[in-house]
Short mmCIF file of C-alpha atoms in Angstrom, two decimals:
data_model
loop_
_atom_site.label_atom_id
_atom_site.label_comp_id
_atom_site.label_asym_id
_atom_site.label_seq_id
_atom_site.Cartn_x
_atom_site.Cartn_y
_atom_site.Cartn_z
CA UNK A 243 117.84 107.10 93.68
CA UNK A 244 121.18 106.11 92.51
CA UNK A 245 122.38 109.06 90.28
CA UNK A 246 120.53 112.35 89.96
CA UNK A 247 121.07 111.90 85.74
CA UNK A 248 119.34 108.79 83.63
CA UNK A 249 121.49 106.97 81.13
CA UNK A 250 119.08 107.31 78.52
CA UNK A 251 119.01 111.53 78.67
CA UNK A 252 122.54 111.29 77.64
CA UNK A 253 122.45 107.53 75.47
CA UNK A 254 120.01 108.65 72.96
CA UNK A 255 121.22 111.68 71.89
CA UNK A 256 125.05 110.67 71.70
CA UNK A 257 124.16 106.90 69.99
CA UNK A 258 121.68 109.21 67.49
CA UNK A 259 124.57 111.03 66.22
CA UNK A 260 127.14 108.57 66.23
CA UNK A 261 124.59 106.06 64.10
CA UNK A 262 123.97 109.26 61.93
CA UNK A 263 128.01 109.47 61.68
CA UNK A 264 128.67 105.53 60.61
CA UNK A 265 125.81 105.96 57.94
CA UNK A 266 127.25 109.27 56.41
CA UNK A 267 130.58 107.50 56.23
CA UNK A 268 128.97 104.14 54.76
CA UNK A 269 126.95 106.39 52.23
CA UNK A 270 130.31 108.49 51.57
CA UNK A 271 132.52 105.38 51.10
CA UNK A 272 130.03 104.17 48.53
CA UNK A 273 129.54 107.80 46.45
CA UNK A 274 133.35 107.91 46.01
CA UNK A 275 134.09 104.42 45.46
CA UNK A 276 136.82 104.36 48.29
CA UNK A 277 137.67 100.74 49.52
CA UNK A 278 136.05 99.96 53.40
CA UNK A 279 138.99 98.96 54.46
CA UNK A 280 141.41 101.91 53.75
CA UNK A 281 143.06 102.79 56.99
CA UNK A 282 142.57 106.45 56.95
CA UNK A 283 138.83 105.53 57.15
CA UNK A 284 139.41 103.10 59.86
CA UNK A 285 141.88 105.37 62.21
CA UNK A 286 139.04 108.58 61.12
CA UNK A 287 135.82 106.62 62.46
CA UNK A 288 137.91 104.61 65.61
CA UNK A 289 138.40 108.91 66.49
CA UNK A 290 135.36 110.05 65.77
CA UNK A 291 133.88 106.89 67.66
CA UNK A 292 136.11 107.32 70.59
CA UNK A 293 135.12 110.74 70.89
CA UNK A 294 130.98 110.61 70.70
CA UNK A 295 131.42 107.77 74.09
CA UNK A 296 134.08 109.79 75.92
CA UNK A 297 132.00 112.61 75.87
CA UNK A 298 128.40 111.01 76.44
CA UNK A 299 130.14 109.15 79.93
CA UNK A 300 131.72 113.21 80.77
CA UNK A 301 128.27 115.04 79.80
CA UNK A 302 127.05 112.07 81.97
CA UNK A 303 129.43 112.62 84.86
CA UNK A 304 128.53 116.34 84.30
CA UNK A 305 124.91 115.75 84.92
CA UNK A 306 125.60 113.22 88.20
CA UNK A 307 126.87 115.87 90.21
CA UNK A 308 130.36 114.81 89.07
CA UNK A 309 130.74 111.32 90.52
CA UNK A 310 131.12 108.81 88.09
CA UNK A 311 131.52 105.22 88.73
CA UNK A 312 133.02 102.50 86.17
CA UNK A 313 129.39 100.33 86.25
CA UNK A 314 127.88 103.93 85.15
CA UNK A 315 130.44 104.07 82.11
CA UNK A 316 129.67 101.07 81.10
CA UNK A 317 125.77 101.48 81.12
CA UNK A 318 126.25 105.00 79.18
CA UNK A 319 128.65 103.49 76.39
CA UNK A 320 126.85 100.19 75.73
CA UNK A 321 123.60 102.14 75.78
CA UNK A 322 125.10 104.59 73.50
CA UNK A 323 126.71 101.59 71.93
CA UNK A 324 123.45 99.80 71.51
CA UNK A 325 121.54 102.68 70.48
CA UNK A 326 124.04 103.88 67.40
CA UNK A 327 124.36 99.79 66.73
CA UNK A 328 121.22 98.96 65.99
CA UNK A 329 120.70 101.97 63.56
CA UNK A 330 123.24 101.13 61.63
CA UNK A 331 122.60 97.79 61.55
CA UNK A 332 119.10 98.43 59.94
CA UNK A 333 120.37 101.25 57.93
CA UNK A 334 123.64 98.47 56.82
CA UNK A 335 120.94 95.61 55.89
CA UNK A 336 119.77 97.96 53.78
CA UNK A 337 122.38 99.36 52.15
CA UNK A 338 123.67 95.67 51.43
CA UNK A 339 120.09 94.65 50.29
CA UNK A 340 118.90 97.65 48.21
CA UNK A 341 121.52 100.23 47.22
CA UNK A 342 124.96 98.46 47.07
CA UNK A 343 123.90 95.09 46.47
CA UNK A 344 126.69 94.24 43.92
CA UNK A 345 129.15 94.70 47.05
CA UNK A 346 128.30 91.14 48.34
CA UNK A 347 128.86 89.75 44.66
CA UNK A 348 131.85 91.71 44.28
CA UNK A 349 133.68 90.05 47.38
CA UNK A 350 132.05 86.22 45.99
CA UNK A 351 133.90 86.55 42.81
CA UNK A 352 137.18 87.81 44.64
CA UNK A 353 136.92 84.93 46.23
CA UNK A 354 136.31 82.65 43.81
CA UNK A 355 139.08 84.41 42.08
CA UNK A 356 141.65 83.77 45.39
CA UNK A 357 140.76 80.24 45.31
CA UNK A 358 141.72 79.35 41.76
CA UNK A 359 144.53 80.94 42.67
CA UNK A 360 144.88 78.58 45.73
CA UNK A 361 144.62 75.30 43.04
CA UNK A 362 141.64 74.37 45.98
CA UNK A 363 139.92 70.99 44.59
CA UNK A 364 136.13 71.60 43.60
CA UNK A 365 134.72 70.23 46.31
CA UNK A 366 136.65 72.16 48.54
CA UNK A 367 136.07 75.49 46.70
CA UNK A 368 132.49 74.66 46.97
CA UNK A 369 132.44 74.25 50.50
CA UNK A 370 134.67 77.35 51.14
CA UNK A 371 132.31 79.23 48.74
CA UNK A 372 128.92 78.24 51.02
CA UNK A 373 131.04 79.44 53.82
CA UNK A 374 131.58 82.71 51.92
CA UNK A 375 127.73 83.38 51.15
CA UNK A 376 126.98 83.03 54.71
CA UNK A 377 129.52 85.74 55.53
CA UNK A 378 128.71 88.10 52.70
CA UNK A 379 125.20 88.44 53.05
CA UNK A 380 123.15 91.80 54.26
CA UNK A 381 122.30 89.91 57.53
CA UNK A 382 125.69 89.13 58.24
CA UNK A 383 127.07 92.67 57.63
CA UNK A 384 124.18 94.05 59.76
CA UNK A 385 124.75 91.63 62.94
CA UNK A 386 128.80 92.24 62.68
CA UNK A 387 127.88 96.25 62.75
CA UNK A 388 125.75 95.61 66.13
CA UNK A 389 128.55 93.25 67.81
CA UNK A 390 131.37 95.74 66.69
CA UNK A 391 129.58 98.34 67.97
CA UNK A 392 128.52 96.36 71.41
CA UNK A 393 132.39 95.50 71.51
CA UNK A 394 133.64 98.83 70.62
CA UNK A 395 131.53 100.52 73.03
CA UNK A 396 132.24 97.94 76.02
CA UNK A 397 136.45 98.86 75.54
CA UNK A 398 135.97 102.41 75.31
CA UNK A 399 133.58 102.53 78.63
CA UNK A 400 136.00 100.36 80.16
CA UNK A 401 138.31 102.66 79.37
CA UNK A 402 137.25 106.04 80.17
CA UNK A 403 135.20 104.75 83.11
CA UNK A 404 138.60 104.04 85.02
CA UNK A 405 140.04 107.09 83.67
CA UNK A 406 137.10 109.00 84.43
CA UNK A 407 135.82 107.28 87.59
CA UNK A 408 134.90 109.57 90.67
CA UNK A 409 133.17 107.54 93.37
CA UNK A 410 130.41 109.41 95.50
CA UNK A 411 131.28 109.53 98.84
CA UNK A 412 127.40 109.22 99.71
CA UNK A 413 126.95 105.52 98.42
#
């Protein structure tokens, strides 16, 4: 038996709540109209996120006895990671689909607005614009929110796995 704790005891909860967290804040930021990209939102969540995988890898350590290598970090965070990803990646799909579905069309016209701005020939604002569908669509948000989360969660258990590490002596 390698660790006397299993990953997913301490994944499932911890991914639960941060998924719960990035859909309260998605929800919020569309209630009260504030832009996605304000950087109080972005510093807020990058805490909050750092803080659910720092302590699921401790509570983990915790529960091994208090030996902690840096291959256990990274199988708690990117289960963690995997876990709150895919939530919100089903609960972003539809958001984009069903309740905020003016967002993608929204970001469309600004673009079409930036490129007339650009003087961009018609055939080239038609190719940038088939470009922009692809990356506006409910699909694409949903697959970015699983990969930021995979990549998210990969740096931080990086992280706090070398910070954190405590080889047993017994292996």
């Amino acid at each position: 038996m390698e660790n006397s704790t299993s990953v997913k005891s301490v994944a499932y909860p911890y991914g639960i709540v941060l998924a719960i967290y990035s859909i309260i804040v998605l929800v919020l930021l569309y209630a009260f109209n504030v832009d996605q990209e304000n950087w109080v939102v972005g510093v807020l969540n990058a805490i909050v996120s750092i803080t659910i995988f720092v302590l699921a890898i401790k509570k983990f350590k915790q529960n091994n006895n208090g030996f902690l290598s840096i291959k256990e970090a990274l199988k708690v965070g990117l289960a963690v990671a995997v876990i709150s990803g895919v939530i919100a990646a089903i609960y972003s799909y539809i958001h984009y689909s069903f309740v905020y579905p003016e967002f993608a069309e929204m970001k469309y016209d600004e673009a079409v607005l930036q490129m007339s701005e650009q003087n961009m020939t018609e055939s080239q604002q038609s190719q940038a614009l088939e470009m922009t569908k692809m990356f506006i669509s409910p699909w694409f948000f949903a697959t970015m929110t699983l990969v930021s989360s995979l990549f998210f969660g990969f740096i931080i258990s990086l992280i706090t796995g070398l910070i954190l590490k405590r080889e047993n002596p017994a292996h």
